[in-house]
Amino acid sequence: MIIKEIKAKSILSKSGIYGIDYSINPYNGCAHGCTYCYARFVFIHKNIDPRDWGKIVFVKINAPELLRREIRNAKRA
């Protein structure tokens, strides 16, 4: 497992789940590497080989600061 620390631009994402406005994404990737997981295609959008899914986790080291800022600016859906 490779763990890489990154400075992210955002941590909150609008949720498509009824009754839930936002989700928190403190990292990209995972240790499981499930072949059926839709999230593996996030790697394609970041120009990372999707076959590395389950091998690399990108940890957002600035997550607490981002969360404070984004909660302040978030609007209820």
Short mmCIF file of N, CA and C in Angstrom, two decimals:
data_model
loop_
_atom_site.label_atom_id
_atom_site.label_comp_id
_atom_site.label_asym_id
_atom_site.label_seq_id
_atom_site.Cartn_x
_atom_site.Cartn_y
_atom_site.Cartn_z
N MET A 1 0.84 -1.17 0.00
CA MET A 1 0.00 0.00 0.00
C MET A 1 0.89 1.24 0.00
N ILE A 2 0.62 2.13 -0.93
CA ILE A 2 1.33 3.41 -1.00
C ILE A 2 0.40 4.49 -0.50
N ILE A 3 0.86 5.27 0.45
CA ILE A 3 0.07 6.39 0.98
C ILE A 3 0.80 7.67 0.61
N LYS A 4 0.10 8.53 -0.12
CA LYS A 4 0.68 9.81 -0.53
C LYS A 4 -0.13 10.93 0.09
N GLU A 5 0.57 11.90 0.65
CA GLU A 5 -0.10 13.06 1.22
C GLU A 5 -0.23 14.13 0.15
N ILE A 6 -1.44 14.71 0.07
CA ILE A 6 -1.69 15.77 -0.91
C ILE A 6 -2.38 16.94 -0.23
N LYS A 7 -2.25 18.11 -0.83
CA LYS A 7 -3.04 19.28 -0.42
C LYS A 7 -4.20 19.36 -1.40
N ALA A 8 -5.38 19.22 -0.87
CA ALA A 8 -6.58 19.18 -1.71
C ALA A 8 -7.19 20.56 -1.86
N LYS A 9 -8.06 20.69 -2.86
CA LYS A 9 -8.79 21.94 -3.08
C LYS A 9 -10.15 21.92 -2.42
N SER A 10 -10.70 20.70 -2.20
CA SER A 10 -12.02 20.61 -1.57
C SER A 10 -12.12 19.30 -0.80
N ILE A 11 -13.10 19.26 0.10
CA ILE A 11 -13.33 18.05 0.88
C ILE A 11 -14.81 17.67 0.92
N LEU A 12 -15.69 18.64 0.68
CA LEU A 12 -17.12 18.37 0.65
C LEU A 12 -17.60 18.18 -0.78
N SER A 13 -18.49 17.22 -0.97
CA SER A 13 -19.13 17.01 -2.26
C SER A 13 -20.63 16.97 -2.04
N LYS A 14 -21.38 17.53 -2.98
CA LYS A 14 -22.83 17.42 -2.89
C LYS A 14 -23.21 15.96 -3.02
N SER A 15 -24.13 15.54 -2.17
CA SER A 15 -24.56 14.14 -2.16
C SER A 15 -25.78 13.97 -3.04
N GLY A 16 -25.86 12.84 -3.68
CA GLY A 16 -27.04 12.51 -4.47
C GLY A 16 -28.03 11.67 -3.68
N ILE A 17 -27.76 11.48 -2.39
CA ILE A 17 -28.62 10.66 -1.54
C ILE A 17 -29.69 11.52 -0.90
N TYR A 18 -30.93 11.10 -1.01
CA TYR A 18 -32.04 11.86 -0.45
C TYR A 18 -31.83 12.08 1.05
N GLY A 19 -32.00 13.33 1.49
CA GLY A 19 -31.90 13.68 2.89
C GLY A 19 -30.48 13.97 3.37
N ILE A 20 -29.50 13.78 2.50
CA ILE A 20 -28.11 14.06 2.86
C ILE A 20 -27.59 15.11 1.89
N ASP A 21 -27.21 16.26 2.43
CA ASP A 21 -26.78 17.36 1.57
C ASP A 21 -25.37 17.18 1.01
N TYR A 22 -24.44 16.75 1.87
CA TYR A 22 -23.04 16.66 1.47
C TYR A 22 -22.39 15.38 1.99
N SER A 23 -21.30 14.99 1.34
CA SER A 23 -20.46 13.91 1.86
C SER A 23 -19.05 14.47 2.04
N ILE A 24 -18.29 13.85 2.92
CA ILE A 24 -16.91 14.26 3.18
C ILE A 24 -15.99 13.26 2.51
N ASN A 25 -15.00 13.76 1.79
CA ASN A 25 -14.03 12.91 1.12
C ASN A 25 -12.62 13.26 1.61
N PRO A 26 -12.17 12.65 2.72
CA PRO A 26 -10.85 12.98 3.26
C PRO A 26 -9.68 12.34 2.51
N TYR A 27 -9.98 11.45 1.58
CA TYR A 27 -8.92 10.78 0.81
C TYR A 27 -9.48 10.29 -0.52
N ASN A 28 -8.57 9.96 -1.42
CA ASN A 28 -8.91 9.30 -2.69
C ASN A 28 -8.20 7.97 -2.71
N GLY A 29 -8.87 6.96 -3.23
CA GLY A 29 -8.29 5.63 -3.27
C GLY A 29 -8.74 4.81 -2.07
N CYS A 30 -8.26 3.58 -2.00
CA CYS A 30 -8.61 2.71 -0.87
C CYS A 30 -7.65 1.54 -0.83
N ALA A 31 -7.75 0.75 0.22
CA ALA A 31 -6.89 -0.42 0.37
C ALA A 31 -7.55 -1.69 -0.14
N HIS A 32 -8.81 -1.62 -0.53
CA HIS A 32 -9.53 -2.83 -0.91
C HIS A 32 -9.39 -3.18 -2.38
N GLY A 33 -9.52 -2.20 -3.25
CA GLY A 33 -9.37 -2.43 -4.68
C GLY A 33 -10.45 -3.27 -5.31
N CYS A 34 -11.67 -3.14 -4.83
CA CYS A 34 -12.79 -3.94 -5.36
C CYS A 34 -12.95 -3.69 -6.86
N THR A 35 -13.09 -4.73 -7.63
CA THR A 35 -13.18 -4.59 -9.08
C THR A 35 -14.50 -3.97 -9.52
N TYR A 36 -15.54 -4.07 -8.70
CA TYR A 36 -16.85 -3.54 -9.07
C TYR A 36 -17.06 -2.09 -8.62
N CYS A 37 -16.11 -1.52 -7.93
CA CYS A 37 -16.28 -0.18 -7.35
C CYS A 37 -16.28 0.90 -8.43
N TYR A 38 -17.30 1.75 -8.41
CA TYR A 38 -17.39 2.85 -9.37
C TYR A 38 -16.31 3.89 -9.12
N ALA A 39 -15.85 4.02 -7.89
CA ALA A 39 -14.91 5.10 -7.52
C ALA A 39 -13.53 4.92 -8.15
N ARG A 40 -13.21 3.73 -8.60
CA ARG A 40 -11.90 3.51 -9.22
C ARG A 40 -11.71 4.40 -10.44
N PHE A 41 -12.80 4.84 -11.05
CA PHE A 41 -12.71 5.68 -12.24
C PHE A 41 -12.32 7.12 -11.92
N VAL A 42 -12.29 7.45 -10.62
CA VAL A 42 -11.75 8.75 -10.20
C VAL A 42 -10.28 8.82 -10.63
N PHE A 43 -9.59 7.70 -10.58
CA PHE A 43 -8.19 7.66 -10.97
C PHE A 43 -8.02 8.05 -12.43
N ILE A 44 -8.93 7.63 -13.28
CA ILE A 44 -8.83 7.96 -14.71
C ILE A 44 -8.89 9.47 -14.89
N HIS A 45 -9.79 10.14 -14.18
CA HIS A 45 -9.93 11.59 -14.30
C HIS A 45 -8.71 12.33 -13.77
N LYS A 46 -7.92 11.67 -12.94
CA LYS A 46 -6.71 12.27 -12.39
C LYS A 46 -5.45 11.77 -13.10
N ASN A 47 -5.65 11.13 -14.26
CA ASN A 47 -4.56 10.58 -15.06
C ASN A 47 -3.69 9.59 -14.28
N ILE A 48 -4.33 8.76 -13.46
CA ILE A 48 -3.65 7.70 -12.72
C ILE A 48 -4.19 6.37 -13.26
N ASP A 49 -3.33 5.43 -13.45
CA ASP A 49 -3.72 4.13 -13.99
C ASP A 49 -4.78 3.48 -13.08
N PRO A 50 -5.98 3.21 -13.59
CA PRO A 50 -7.03 2.62 -12.74
C PRO A 50 -6.66 1.23 -12.22
N ARG A 51 -5.66 0.58 -12.82
CA ARG A 51 -5.21 -0.72 -12.29
C ARG A 51 -4.48 -0.55 -10.96
N ASP A 52 -4.12 0.69 -10.62
CA ASP A 52 -3.48 0.97 -9.33
C ASP A 52 -4.50 1.14 -8.20
N TRP A 53 -5.78 1.06 -8.55
CA TRP A 53 -6.85 1.13 -7.54
C TRP A 53 -6.63 0.02 -6.52
N GLY A 54 -6.61 0.37 -5.25
CA GLY A 54 -6.36 -0.61 -4.20
C GLY A 54 -4.90 -0.67 -3.79
N LYS A 55 -4.07 0.08 -4.50
CA LYS A 55 -2.63 0.11 -4.18
C LYS A 55 -2.18 1.46 -3.64
N ILE A 56 -2.94 2.51 -3.98
CA ILE A 56 -2.55 3.88 -3.61
C ILE A 56 -3.70 4.57 -2.90
N VAL A 57 -3.38 5.30 -1.84
CA VAL A 57 -4.36 6.16 -1.16
C VAL A 57 -3.75 7.55 -1.08
N PHE A 58 -4.50 8.56 -1.53
CA PHE A 58 -4.09 9.95 -1.45
C PHE A 58 -4.83 10.59 -0.27
N VAL A 59 -4.08 10.93 0.77
CA VAL A 59 -4.66 11.49 1.98
C VAL A 59 -4.61 13.02 1.89
N LYS A 60 -5.75 13.65 2.11
CA LYS A 60 -5.85 15.11 2.07
C LYS A 60 -5.40 15.66 3.42
N ILE A 61 -4.14 16.10 3.48
CA ILE A 61 -3.57 16.52 4.77
C ILE A 61 -4.12 17.85 5.26
N ASN A 62 -4.74 18.61 4.38
CA ASN A 62 -5.33 19.89 4.79
C ASN A 62 -6.84 19.77 5.00
N ALA A 63 -7.32 18.55 5.26
CA ALA A 63 -8.75 18.30 5.42
C ALA A 63 -9.41 19.13 6.53
N PRO A 64 -8.83 19.26 7.72
CA PRO A 64 -9.51 20.03 8.78
C PRO A 64 -9.75 21.50 8.38
N GLU A 65 -8.74 22.12 7.78
CA GLU A 65 -8.91 23.53 7.36
C GLU A 65 -9.96 23.65 6.26
N LEU A 66 -9.91 22.73 5.30
CA LEU A 66 -10.90 22.75 4.22
C LEU A 66 -12.31 22.57 4.76
N LEU A 67 -12.47 21.65 5.67
CA LEU A 67 -13.79 21.37 6.22
C LEU A 67 -14.35 22.59 6.94
N ARG A 68 -13.53 23.24 7.76
CA ARG A 68 -14.00 24.45 8.45
C ARG A 68 -14.47 25.51 7.45
N ARG A 69 -13.67 25.74 6.41
CA ARG A 69 -14.01 26.76 5.40
C ARG A 69 -15.26 26.37 4.62
N GLU A 70 -15.33 25.12 4.17
CA GLU A 70 -16.43 24.70 3.31
C GLU A 70 -17.74 24.58 4.07
N ILE A 71 -17.70 24.22 5.33
CA ILE A 71 -18.94 24.17 6.13
C ILE A 71 -19.49 25.58 6.29
N ARG A 72 -18.61 26.53 6.51
CA ARG A 72 -19.04 27.93 6.65
C ARG A 72 -19.75 28.41 5.38
N ASN A 73 -19.27 27.97 4.23
CA ASN A 73 -19.80 28.43 2.94
C ASN A 73 -20.89 27.54 2.35
N ALA A 74 -21.11 26.36 2.94
CA ALA A 74 -22.07 25.41 2.39
C ALA A 74 -23.51 25.88 2.56
N LYS A 75 -24.30 25.53 1.60
CA LYS A 75 -25.73 25.85 1.64
C LYS A 75 -26.50 24.53 1.73
N ARG A 76 -27.61 24.56 2.43
CA ARG A 76 -28.43 23.36 2.49
C ARG A 76 -29.11 23.15 1.15
N ALA A 77 -29.19 21.90 0.77
CA ALA A 77 -29.77 21.56 -0.54
C ALA A 77 -31.28 21.69 -0.50
#
